[in-house]
Every structure is written in structure tokens, then in C-alpha cells.
């Protein structure tokens, strides 16, 4: 969907795309779709293996004769998939300008509610105030960032000039800073942890 003309967020590499039988310009995400289809297969392998293990305390553990079919199938599947994942991610490109342009200004509503909570407004009241503000913007045909400060303060004295900094999409992303969140700083932390885990992995 992201690669479709309607979105245009990503450009798929030719090596990991399939052609169309009727439209020469089309690139079908065959590799990505096959990767997606493998996910339930691996989930089924895990479910089967856990099912084998669940009764071990009750008997002689002969059950474990059945664990290989799930383990080996998962390993065989991953040996085929992982090189494709690596190649696809290495060559896919993202149209950051188009992605940024697609950001709905109303996405800032959650940040507005959080901002009010940081100002000491109880979340229930902040949620109601933000909903009222969004409704007014929709009726007036304006964005949240265009509301004058005096109008904001008529809703709540908690609003101040800092409100307008909420509407930068990069700032919105940076605010999602809870552990494991999508803020760039948190993503860098997760990448560092992943690199450490790979470096500590014994060589096969």
C-alpha cells in the first residue's frame, strides 16, 4: 500500500519486486508479501513446539521426539527469508518529503492533550478541551496550529506560546519518548541494543 500511487511513500527495489501481467509500469511487492505470509507459518511452528513442551512434567518426555518437525521447519523457513529481508531493507528507498506532507495536522491532538496534562490539567479535562478545540477547528476549516492564543486561552488559561511548538511533526515524534517509543532517541537506543545482541551472539 505504501508503494501505491495513492501513497508513494516507498520505492521498491526491482530485484525484490514482481512484474504485472498487464501493466508494464507496475512493481508488485512479491518478496514483502511472501515474507508476510511466512509469519503465520513461524507462529504455527512456535505454537506447535510450545504444545509439545506443555506436558513434559507429567511423563517421561518422549514428547520431545516431536519437537524437531517444528524447530527444523522454522530454521528452514528463516534460512530462506533472512537474506531476502536483508536485501529488501538494504535497497528500499523512502520519499521522506511525501511522507511528511501526508501528516495530518490533527495528529497533534494527542500532543495537545499531553501538553495540557503537563501544565497541570487533569487528563479527563485535557481530553475534553482538546476535543472541543478539534471540533472548533473542523467547523472553522482551520488547523490546530492556526488558532490564535486568545482563543486558546478562552478555553483554558493553561495554554501559552509553547502550544505552537507542538505542531512540528518532528517535535511530535520526539515527544514519544517512553521506553521503546518511536522518538529518534529511543529508536537509536533500540538499534544499539540490537547491535550489542548481535555482537554477543556466538559465531555459528
mmCIF file of C-alpha atoms in Angstrom:
data_model
loop_
_atom_site.group_PDB
_atom_site.id
_atom_site.type_symbol
_atom_site.label_atom_id
_atom_site.label_comp_id
_atom_site.label_asym_id
_atom_site.label_seq_id
_atom_site.Cartn_x
_atom_site.Cartn_y
_atom_site.Cartn_z
ATOM 1 C CA UNK A 1 0.000 0.000 0.000
ATOM 2 C CA UNK A 2 2.840 2.414 0.832
ATOM 3 C CA UNK A 3 4.289 1.834 -2.635
ATOM 4 C CA UNK A 4 0.998 2.524 -4.439
ATOM 5 C CA UNK A 5 0.387 5.717 -6.428
ATOM 6 C CA UNK A 6 -2.058 6.859 -3.743
ATOM 7 C CA UNK A 7 0.679 6.879 -1.096
ATOM 8 C CA UNK A 8 4.037 6.806 -2.865
ATOM 9 C CA UNK A 9 5.952 6.583 0.388
ATOM 10 C CA UNK A 10 8.390 3.870 -0.718
ATOM 11 C CA UNK A 11 10.141 2.772 -3.885
ATOM 12 C CA UNK A 12 10.614 -0.981 -4.032
ATOM 13 C CA UNK A 13 13.856 -2.378 -5.457
ATOM 14 C CA UNK A 14 13.415 -4.147 -8.794
ATOM 15 C CA UNK A 15 15.276 -7.224 -7.567
ATOM 16 C CA UNK A 16 12.641 -7.828 -4.885
ATOM 17 C CA UNK A 17 9.549 -6.949 -6.921
ATOM 18 C CA UNK A 18 7.429 -8.827 -9.416
ATOM 19 C CA UNK A 19 6.023 -7.609 -12.699
ATOM 20 C CA UNK A 20 2.401 -7.308 -13.706
ATOM 21 C CA UNK A 21 0.899 -9.493 -16.404
ATOM 22 C CA UNK A 22 -0.858 -6.477 -17.955
ATOM 23 C CA UNK A 23 0.691 -3.259 -16.594
ATOM 24 C CA UNK A 24 4.368 -2.892 -17.554
ATOM 25 C CA UNK A 25 4.941 0.003 -15.140
ATOM 26 C CA UNK A 26 3.731 -1.868 -12.082
ATOM 27 C CA UNK A 27 6.025 -3.356 -9.438
ATOM 28 C CA UNK A 28 4.332 -5.859 -7.186
ATOM 29 C CA UNK A 29 5.827 -6.311 -3.685
ATOM 30 C CA UNK A 30 6.155 -10.070 -4.122
ATOM 31 C CA UNK A 31 9.056 -10.503 -1.696
ATOM 32 C CA UNK A 32 7.366 -8.458 1.023
ATOM 33 C CA UNK A 33 4.089 -10.352 0.600
ATOM 34 C CA UNK A 34 5.827 -13.722 0.829
ATOM 35 C CA UNK A 35 7.636 -12.547 3.964
ATOM 36 C CA UNK A 36 4.306 -11.516 5.441
ATOM 37 C CA UNK A 37 2.787 -14.879 4.578
ATOM 38 C CA UNK A 38 5.653 -16.674 6.348
ATOM 39 C CA UNK A 39 4.849 -15.002 9.665
ATOM 40 C CA UNK A 40 1.838 -17.244 10.469
ATOM 41 C CA UNK A 41 3.885 -20.288 9.461
ATOM 42 C CA UNK A 42 6.539 -19.391 12.038
ATOM 43 C CA UNK A 43 3.854 -18.601 14.589
ATOM 44 C CA UNK A 44 2.349 -22.037 13.971
ATOM 45 C CA UNK A 45 5.770 -23.642 14.468
ATOM 46 C CA UNK A 46 6.107 -21.850 17.790
ATOM 47 C CA UNK A 47 2.607 -22.871 18.831
ATOM 48 C CA UNK A 48 3.295 -26.479 17.927
ATOM 49 C CA UNK A 49 6.580 -26.536 19.831
ATOM 50 C CA UNK A 50 5.007 -24.981 22.924
ATOM 51 C CA UNK A 51 2.238 -27.546 22.674
ATOM 52 C CA UNK A 52 4.813 -30.341 22.699
ATOM 53 C CA UNK A 53 6.515 -28.868 25.762
ATOM 54 C CA UNK A 54 3.431 -28.159 27.841
ATOM 55 C CA UNK A 55 3.007 -31.675 29.213
ATOM 56 C CA UNK A 56 6.623 -32.564 29.992
ATOM 57 C CA UNK A 57 6.348 -32.584 33.810
ATOM 58 C CA UNK A 58 3.762 -35.362 33.618
ATOM 59 C CA UNK A 59 5.698 -38.124 31.867
ATOM 60 C CA UNK A 60 8.986 -39.489 30.516
ATOM 61 C CA UNK A 61 9.474 -36.638 27.984
ATOM 62 C CA UNK A 62 9.136 -38.891 24.949
ATOM 63 C CA UNK A 63 7.084 -35.954 23.634
ATOM 64 C CA UNK A 64 10.352 -34.345 22.587
ATOM 65 C CA UNK A 65 10.595 -36.696 19.626
ATOM 66 C CA UNK A 66 8.061 -34.339 18.048
ATOM 67 C CA UNK A 67 9.906 -31.065 18.630
ATOM 68 C CA UNK A 68 12.171 -31.419 15.586
ATOM 69 C CA UNK A 69 9.449 -31.003 12.989
ATOM 70 C CA UNK A 70 8.614 -27.521 14.331
ATOM 71 C CA UNK A 71 12.172 -26.425 15.037
ATOM 72 C CA UNK A 72 13.587 -27.596 11.719
ATOM 73 C CA UNK A 73 10.730 -26.104 9.742
ATOM 74 C CA UNK A 74 11.290 -22.731 11.424
ATOM 75 C CA UNK A 75 15.036 -22.877 10.753
ATOM 76 C CA UNK A 76 14.488 -23.858 7.099
ATOM 77 C CA UNK A 77 11.995 -21.026 6.708
ATOM 78 C CA UNK A 78 14.279 -18.412 8.262
ATOM 79 C CA UNK A 79 17.283 -19.503 6.211
ATOM 80 C CA UNK A 80 15.291 -18.636 3.103
ATOM 81 C CA UNK A 81 13.703 -15.472 4.458
ATOM 82 C CA UNK A 82 16.503 -13.619 6.206
ATOM 83 C CA UNK A 83 18.632 -12.953 3.078
ATOM 84 C CA UNK A 84 15.514 -11.542 1.403
ATOM 85 C CA UNK A 85 14.754 -9.328 4.414
ATOM 86 C CA UNK A 86 18.324 -8.031 4.369
ATOM 87 C CA UNK A 87 18.300 -7.329 0.639
ATOM 88 C CA UNK A 88 14.880 -5.706 0.659
ATOM 89 C CA UNK A 89 15.675 -3.380 3.558
ATOM 90 C CA UNK A 90 19.093 -2.507 2.120
ATOM 91 C CA UNK A 91 17.651 -1.360 -1.207
ATOM 92 C CA UNK A 92 14.200 0.047 -0.433
ATOM 93 C CA UNK A 93 14.003 3.855 -0.557
ATOM 94 C CA UNK A 94 11.622 6.214 1.261
ATOM 95 C CA UNK A 95 10.203 9.502 -0.045
ATOM 96 C CA UNK A 96 10.545 11.498 3.173
ATOM 97 C CA UNK A 97 9.138 14.691 1.655
ATOM 98 C CA UNK A 98 5.963 12.959 0.539
ATOM 99 C CA UNK A 99 5.629 11.168 3.872
ATOM 100 C CA UNK A 100 5.979 14.439 5.774
ATOM 101 C CA UNK A 101 3.399 16.119 3.527
ATOM 102 C CA UNK A 102 0.922 13.346 4.333
ATOM 103 C CA UNK A 103 0.992 14.072 8.071
ATOM 104 C CA UNK A 104 -2.499 15.112 9.127
ATOM 105 C CA UNK A 105 -2.319 18.328 11.220
ATOM 106 C CA UNK A 106 -4.908 16.806 13.560
ATOM 107 C CA UNK A 107 -2.317 14.232 14.607
ATOM 108 C CA UNK A 108 -1.173 16.935 17.028
ATOM 109 C CA UNK A 109 -4.350 16.485 19.083
ATOM 110 C CA UNK A 110 -2.762 13.844 21.302
ATOM 111 C CA UNK A 111 0.217 16.134 21.873
ATOM 112 C CA UNK A 112 -2.148 18.963 22.798
ATOM 113 C CA UNK A 113 -3.806 16.785 25.438
ATOM 114 C CA UNK A 114 -0.400 15.708 26.789
ATOM 115 C CA UNK A 115 0.746 19.335 26.824
ATOM 116 C CA UNK A 116 -2.257 20.332 28.924
ATOM 117 C CA UNK A 117 -1.590 17.484 31.350
ATOM 118 C CA UNK A 118 1.998 18.719 31.701
ATOM 119 C CA UNK A 119 0.516 22.107 32.592
ATOM 120 C CA UNK A 120 -1.387 20.506 35.467
ATOM 121 C CA UNK A 121 -4.740 19.943 33.766
ATOM 122 C CA UNK A 122 -6.272 16.548 34.701
ATOM 123 C CA UNK A 123 -6.265 14.208 31.699
ATOM 124 C CA UNK A 124 -10.055 13.929 31.606
ATOM 125 C CA UNK A 125 -10.359 17.704 31.335
ATOM 126 C CA UNK A 126 -7.440 17.892 28.865
ATOM 127 C CA UNK A 127 -9.120 15.294 26.674
ATOM 128 C CA UNK A 128 -12.383 17.272 26.702
ATOM 129 C CA UNK A 129 -10.638 20.583 25.975
ATOM 130 C CA UNK A 130 -8.709 19.079 23.073
ATOM 131 C CA UNK A 131 -11.860 17.522 21.633
ATOM 132 C CA UNK A 132 -13.612 20.908 21.864
ATOM 133 C CA UNK A 133 -10.659 22.568 20.143
ATOM 134 C CA UNK A 134 -10.598 19.984 17.348
ATOM 135 C CA UNK A 135 -14.338 20.400 16.770
ATOM 136 C CA UNK A 136 -13.957 24.189 16.540
ATOM 137 C CA UNK A 137 -11.121 23.807 14.033
ATOM 138 C CA UNK A 138 -13.132 21.440 11.854
ATOM 139 C CA UNK A 139 -16.099 23.808 11.864
ATOM 140 C CA UNK A 140 -13.883 26.815 11.062
ATOM 141 C CA UNK A 141 -11.855 24.980 8.439
ATOM 142 C CA UNK A 142 -8.547 25.753 10.112
ATOM 143 C CA UNK A 143 -5.728 23.692 11.575
ATOM 144 C CA UNK A 144 -4.878 23.387 15.240
ATOM 145 C CA UNK A 145 -1.733 25.451 14.656
ATOM 146 C CA UNK A 146 -3.772 28.409 13.299
ATOM 147 C CA UNK A 147 -5.868 29.019 16.416
ATOM 148 C CA UNK A 148 -4.982 32.409 17.993
ATOM 149 C CA UNK A 149 -3.644 32.323 21.526
ATOM 150 C CA UNK A 150 -6.519 34.412 22.854
ATOM 151 C CA UNK A 151 -8.999 31.817 21.560
ATOM 152 C CA UNK A 152 -6.972 29.046 23.169
ATOM 153 C CA UNK A 153 -6.874 30.887 26.473
ATOM 154 C CA UNK A 154 -10.632 31.347 26.342
ATOM 155 C CA UNK A 155 -10.798 27.560 26.582
ATOM 156 C CA UNK A 156 -8.168 27.256 29.311
ATOM 157 C CA UNK A 157 -5.604 29.587 30.905
ATOM 158 C CA UNK A 158 -3.151 26.688 30.727
ATOM 159 C CA UNK A 159 -2.436 27.498 27.071
ATOM 160 C CA UNK A 160 0.631 29.605 26.348
ATOM 161 C CA UNK A 161 3.056 30.282 23.471
ATOM 162 C CA UNK A 162 4.560 26.812 23.893
ATOM 163 C CA UNK A 163 1.402 25.415 22.305
ATOM 164 C CA UNK A 164 2.591 26.307 18.812
ATOM 165 C CA UNK A 165 5.761 24.226 19.094
ATOM 166 C CA UNK A 166 3.557 21.116 19.302
ATOM 167 C CA UNK A 167 2.644 21.252 15.646
ATOM 168 C CA UNK A 168 6.008 20.425 14.114
ATOM 169 C CA UNK A 169 5.863 16.773 13.030
ATOM 170 C CA UNK A 170 9.475 16.134 14.078
ATOM 171 C CA UNK A 171 8.722 17.555 17.520
ATOM 172 C CA UNK A 172 5.633 15.364 17.801
ATOM 173 C CA UNK A 173 7.710 12.296 17.046
ATOM 174 C CA UNK A 174 10.398 13.317 19.513
ATOM 175 C CA UNK A 175 7.779 13.583 22.270
ATOM 176 C CA UNK A 176 7.000 9.850 22.011
ATOM 177 C CA UNK A 177 9.918 9.170 24.315
ATOM 178 C CA UNK A 178 8.628 6.450 26.635
ATOM 179 C CA UNK A 179 10.841 3.379 26.781
ATOM 180 C CA UNK A 180 10.607 1.544 23.468
ATOM 181 C CA UNK A 181 8.825 4.526 21.902
ATOM 182 C CA UNK A 182 9.210 5.953 18.406
ATOM 183 C CA UNK A 183 11.216 9.062 19.317
ATOM 184 C CA UNK A 184 14.528 9.106 17.408
ATOM 185 C CA UNK A 185 16.462 8.881 20.675
ATOM 186 C CA UNK A 186 14.539 5.775 21.694
ATOM 187 C CA UNK A 187 14.959 4.198 18.246
ATOM 188 C CA UNK A 188 18.713 4.775 18.467
ATOM 189 C CA UNK A 189 18.697 3.031 21.853
ATOM 190 C CA UNK A 190 16.936 0.016 20.381
ATOM 191 C CA UNK A 191 19.371 -0.114 17.468
ATOM 192 C CA UNK A 192 22.295 -0.012 19.896
ATOM 193 C CA UNK A 193 20.784 -2.858 21.916
ATOM 194 C CA UNK A 194 20.240 -4.889 18.749
ATOM 195 C CA UNK A 195 23.849 -4.349 17.669
ATOM 196 C CA UNK A 196 25.073 -5.412 21.114
ATOM 197 C CA UNK A 197 22.950 -8.549 20.974
ATOM 198 C CA UNK A 198 24.316 -9.428 17.537
ATOM 199 C CA UNK A 199 27.900 -8.776 18.620
ATOM 200 C CA UNK A 200 27.466 -11.030 21.669
ATOM 201 C CA UNK A 201 25.947 -13.831 19.604
ATOM 202 C CA UNK A 202 28.321 -16.798 19.261
ATOM 203 C CA UNK A 203 29.501 -17.430 15.741
ATOM 204 C CA UNK A 204 27.778 -20.426 14.123
#
